[in-house]
Short mmCIF file of C-alpha atoms in Angstrom, two decimals:
data_model
loop_
_atom_site.label_atom_id
_atom_site.label_comp_id
_atom_site.label_asym_id
_atom_site.label_seq_id
_atom_site.Cartn_x
_atom_site.Cartn_y
_atom_site.Cartn_z
CA MET Y 1 115.23 121.51 80.28
CA LYS Y 2 112.39 120.65 77.94
CA ALA Y 3 108.94 121.55 79.21
CA SER Y 4 107.78 117.95 78.60
CA LEU Y 5 110.66 116.63 80.72
CA VAL Y 6 109.74 119.03 83.55
CA LEU Y 7 106.15 117.85 83.34
CA ALA Y 8 107.20 114.20 83.37
CA ALA Y 9 109.51 114.78 86.33
CA ALA Y 10 106.71 116.51 88.19
CA LEU Y 11 104.42 113.56 87.56
CA LEU Y 12 107.01 111.03 88.76
CA LEU Y 13 108.41 113.00 91.65
CA PRO Y 14 106.12 115.56 93.33
CA ALA Y 15 107.84 118.76 94.26
CA THR Y 16 107.44 119.19 97.95
CA ALA Y 17 110.58 118.70 100.02
CA ALA Y 18 110.57 116.44 103.09
CA PRO Y 19 112.21 117.53 106.32
CA ALA Y 20 115.94 116.92 106.56
CA GLY Y 21 117.31 114.16 108.72
CA THR Y 22 114.57 111.62 107.94
CA ALA Y 23 116.71 109.19 105.97
CA PRO Y 24 118.01 105.84 107.30
CA ARG Y 25 121.69 106.60 106.65
CA ASP Y 26 123.03 103.39 108.14
CA SER Y 27 121.44 100.95 105.74
CA TRP Y 28 121.56 102.45 102.23
CA GLU Y 29 124.41 102.14 99.73
CA TRP Y 30 125.56 104.29 96.81
CA PRO Y 31 123.94 103.16 93.51
CA LEU Y 32 127.29 103.43 91.68
CA SER Y 33 130.69 101.97 92.47
CA PRO Y 34 133.22 103.33 93.20
CA ARG Y 35 131.62 106.06 95.33
CA PRO Y 36 130.69 108.73 92.79
CA ALA Y 37 131.27 112.45 92.74
CA VAL Y 38 128.11 114.58 92.91
CA LEU Y 39 127.88 116.61 89.73
CA ARG Y 40 124.63 118.41 90.59
CA ALA Y 41 123.11 118.72 94.05
CA PHE Y 42 119.54 118.36 95.29
CA ASP Y 43 117.63 121.62 94.77
CA PRO Y 44 113.86 121.04 94.96
CA PRO Y 45 111.54 123.74 93.65
CA ASP Y 46 109.33 125.76 96.03
CA LYS Y 47 106.23 124.84 94.02
CA PRO Y 48 105.54 121.75 91.85
CA TRP Y 49 105.51 123.72 88.60
CA MET Y 50 108.75 125.60 89.26
CA SER Y 51 112.18 124.62 88.05
CA GLY Y 52 114.59 122.88 90.38
CA HIS Y 53 116.52 119.66 90.69
CA ARG Y 54 114.53 116.88 92.25
CA GLY Y 55 117.47 114.58 92.96
CA VAL Y 56 121.23 114.41 92.47
CA ASP Y 57 123.39 113.68 89.44
CA LEU Y 58 126.17 111.23 90.21
CA GLU Y 59 129.25 110.86 88.03
CA ALA Y 60 129.93 107.41 86.62
CA THR Y 61 133.21 106.09 85.29
CA HIS Y 62 131.59 105.54 81.86
CA ASP Y 63 128.25 104.79 80.19
CA GLY Y 64 127.17 101.18 80.48
CA VAL Y 65 128.17 100.74 84.13
CA PRO Y 66 125.78 98.82 86.37
CA VAL Y 67 123.46 100.81 88.58
CA THR Y 68 122.57 99.02 91.81
CA SER Y 69 119.67 99.25 94.22
CA PRO Y 70 120.68 101.38 97.21
CA GLU Y 71 118.33 99.37 99.46
CA SER Y 72 116.16 96.31 99.00
CA GLY Y 73 112.73 96.79 97.52
CA THR Y 74 110.36 96.04 94.69
CA VAL Y 75 110.54 97.43 91.17
CA SER Y 76 107.50 99.64 90.74
CA PHE Y 77 108.19 101.16 87.32
CA VAL Y 78 110.40 100.44 84.30
CA GLY Y 79 109.86 102.48 81.14
CA VAL Y 80 110.67 105.55 79.12
CA VAL Y 81 109.72 108.97 80.41
CA VAL Y 82 109.91 111.60 77.69
CA ASP Y 83 113.06 110.26 76.00
CA ARG Y 84 114.93 108.55 78.86
CA PRO Y 85 114.74 105.07 80.35
CA VAL Y 86 113.71 105.17 84.03
CA ILE Y 87 113.50 102.56 86.78
CA THR Y 88 111.83 103.12 90.14
CA ILE Y 89 112.30 100.97 93.23
CA ASP Y 90 109.76 100.97 96.08
CA HIS Y 91 111.73 100.45 99.31
CA GLY Y 92 108.67 100.34 101.58
CA GLY Y 93 107.71 102.85 104.24
CA GLY Y 94 106.72 105.30 101.49
CA LEU Y 95 110.31 105.54 100.13
CA ARG Y 96 110.98 105.24 96.39
CA SER Y 97 114.18 105.69 94.37
CA SER Y 98 114.18 106.56 90.69
CA PHE Y 99 117.15 106.37 88.34
CA GLU Y 100 117.63 107.77 84.83
CA PRO Y 101 118.84 107.18 82.17
CA VAL Y 102 119.03 103.50 83.16
CA HIS Y 103 118.08 100.63 80.89
CA SER Y 104 116.74 97.70 82.93
CA PRO Y 105 115.67 94.18 81.98
CA LEU Y 106 113.60 94.02 85.18
CA THR Y 107 109.82 94.36 85.31
CA ALA Y 108 107.41 95.87 87.81
CA GLY Y 109 106.97 93.53 90.76
CA THR Y 110 110.54 92.18 90.71
CA LEU Y 111 112.13 92.00 94.16
CA VAL Y 112 115.66 93.41 94.36
CA ALA Y 113 118.23 93.18 97.12
CA LYS Y 114 120.41 96.01 98.36
CA GLY Y 115 123.44 96.23 96.06
CA GLU Y 116 121.84 94.17 93.28
CA PRO Y 117 122.22 95.50 89.72
CA ILE Y 118 118.98 97.04 88.48
CA GLY Y 119 120.16 98.16 85.07
CA THR Y 120 122.90 99.82 83.06
CA LEU Y 121 123.62 103.51 82.71
CA GLN Y 122 122.77 104.99 79.33
CA PRO Y 123 124.35 108.10 77.82
CA GLY Y 124 122.78 111.52 77.61
CA HIS Y 125 121.74 112.92 80.98
CA CYS Y 126 124.86 115.02 81.67
CA GLY Y 127 126.01 115.55 78.10
CA ALA Y 128 129.51 114.17 77.50
CA ILE Y 129 129.93 113.15 81.17
CA ALA Y 130 128.54 109.78 82.22
CA CYS Y 131 126.09 110.29 85.08
CA VAL Y 132 122.97 108.92 86.66
CA HIS Y 133 120.16 111.05 88.06
CA TRP Y 134 119.00 109.62 91.40
CA GLY Y 135 115.79 110.89 92.91
CA VAL Y 136 114.21 109.77 96.20
CA ARG Y 137 110.84 110.61 97.59
CA ARG Y 138 109.02 109.76 100.80
CA GLY Y 139 105.35 109.69 99.92
CA ASP Y 140 104.78 112.84 97.87
CA ALA Y 141 107.76 114.69 99.29
CA TYR Y 142 111.25 114.84 97.82
CA VAL Y 143 114.17 114.01 100.05
CA ASN Y 144 117.83 114.56 99.34
CA PRO Y 145 119.25 111.19 98.20
CA LEU Y 146 122.57 112.07 99.77
CA GLU Y 147 120.97 111.94 103.24
CA PHE Y 148 120.62 108.18 102.70
CA VAL Y 149 124.31 107.54 102.07
CA THR Y 150 126.15 110.35 103.87
CA ASP Y 151 125.85 112.29 107.10
CA LEU Y 152 124.88 115.79 106.05
CA ARG Y 153 124.63 117.14 109.56
CA PRO Y 154 126.98 120.09 110.10
CA SER Y 155 130.20 119.51 111.97
CA ILE Y 156 130.41 121.19 115.35
CA LEU Y 157 133.75 122.22 116.75
CA LEU Y 158 133.99 122.11 120.51
CA PRO Y 159 136.37 124.30 122.47
CA LEU Y 160 139.43 122.69 123.97
CA GLY Y 161 139.11 122.12 127.69
CA PRO Y 162 141.76 123.09 130.23
CA ASP Y 163 143.07 119.47 130.36
CA THR Y 164 143.42 119.03 126.56
CA GLY Y 165 146.38 121.41 126.13
#
């Protein structure tokens, strides 16, 4: 990763990780349809200047697909960071989602509804594979975007009781 991209990412998404289990799983939707495969998982750095992955990379069917807002909110940023188009949605309560590389005709201050298209996926983030990088932060802390759309709690197997044969 280019040093300038790491710096830009650090400026947009501070590097502290929020506690797990703080995401409102019931209300958010995936930003791509159909439900995408996760190509690269959330792996925040221990310190802001260290390398890590401050979001998740989601596989798209092809470049040019619509990217949708996972929850309602207000566009807080649309622009180019280093060499990639980025859009950020403020969902309230300190939660913000950022997507790259996504070209958007929207402007800061635009209200968006959950599931509404916010832009189109551009090529380049995952090489030959079409993908979108989705980052979420609560205040200055990163959170795993997958916690908003899936239940990441571990499964617990219970022993069979005497009446369950």
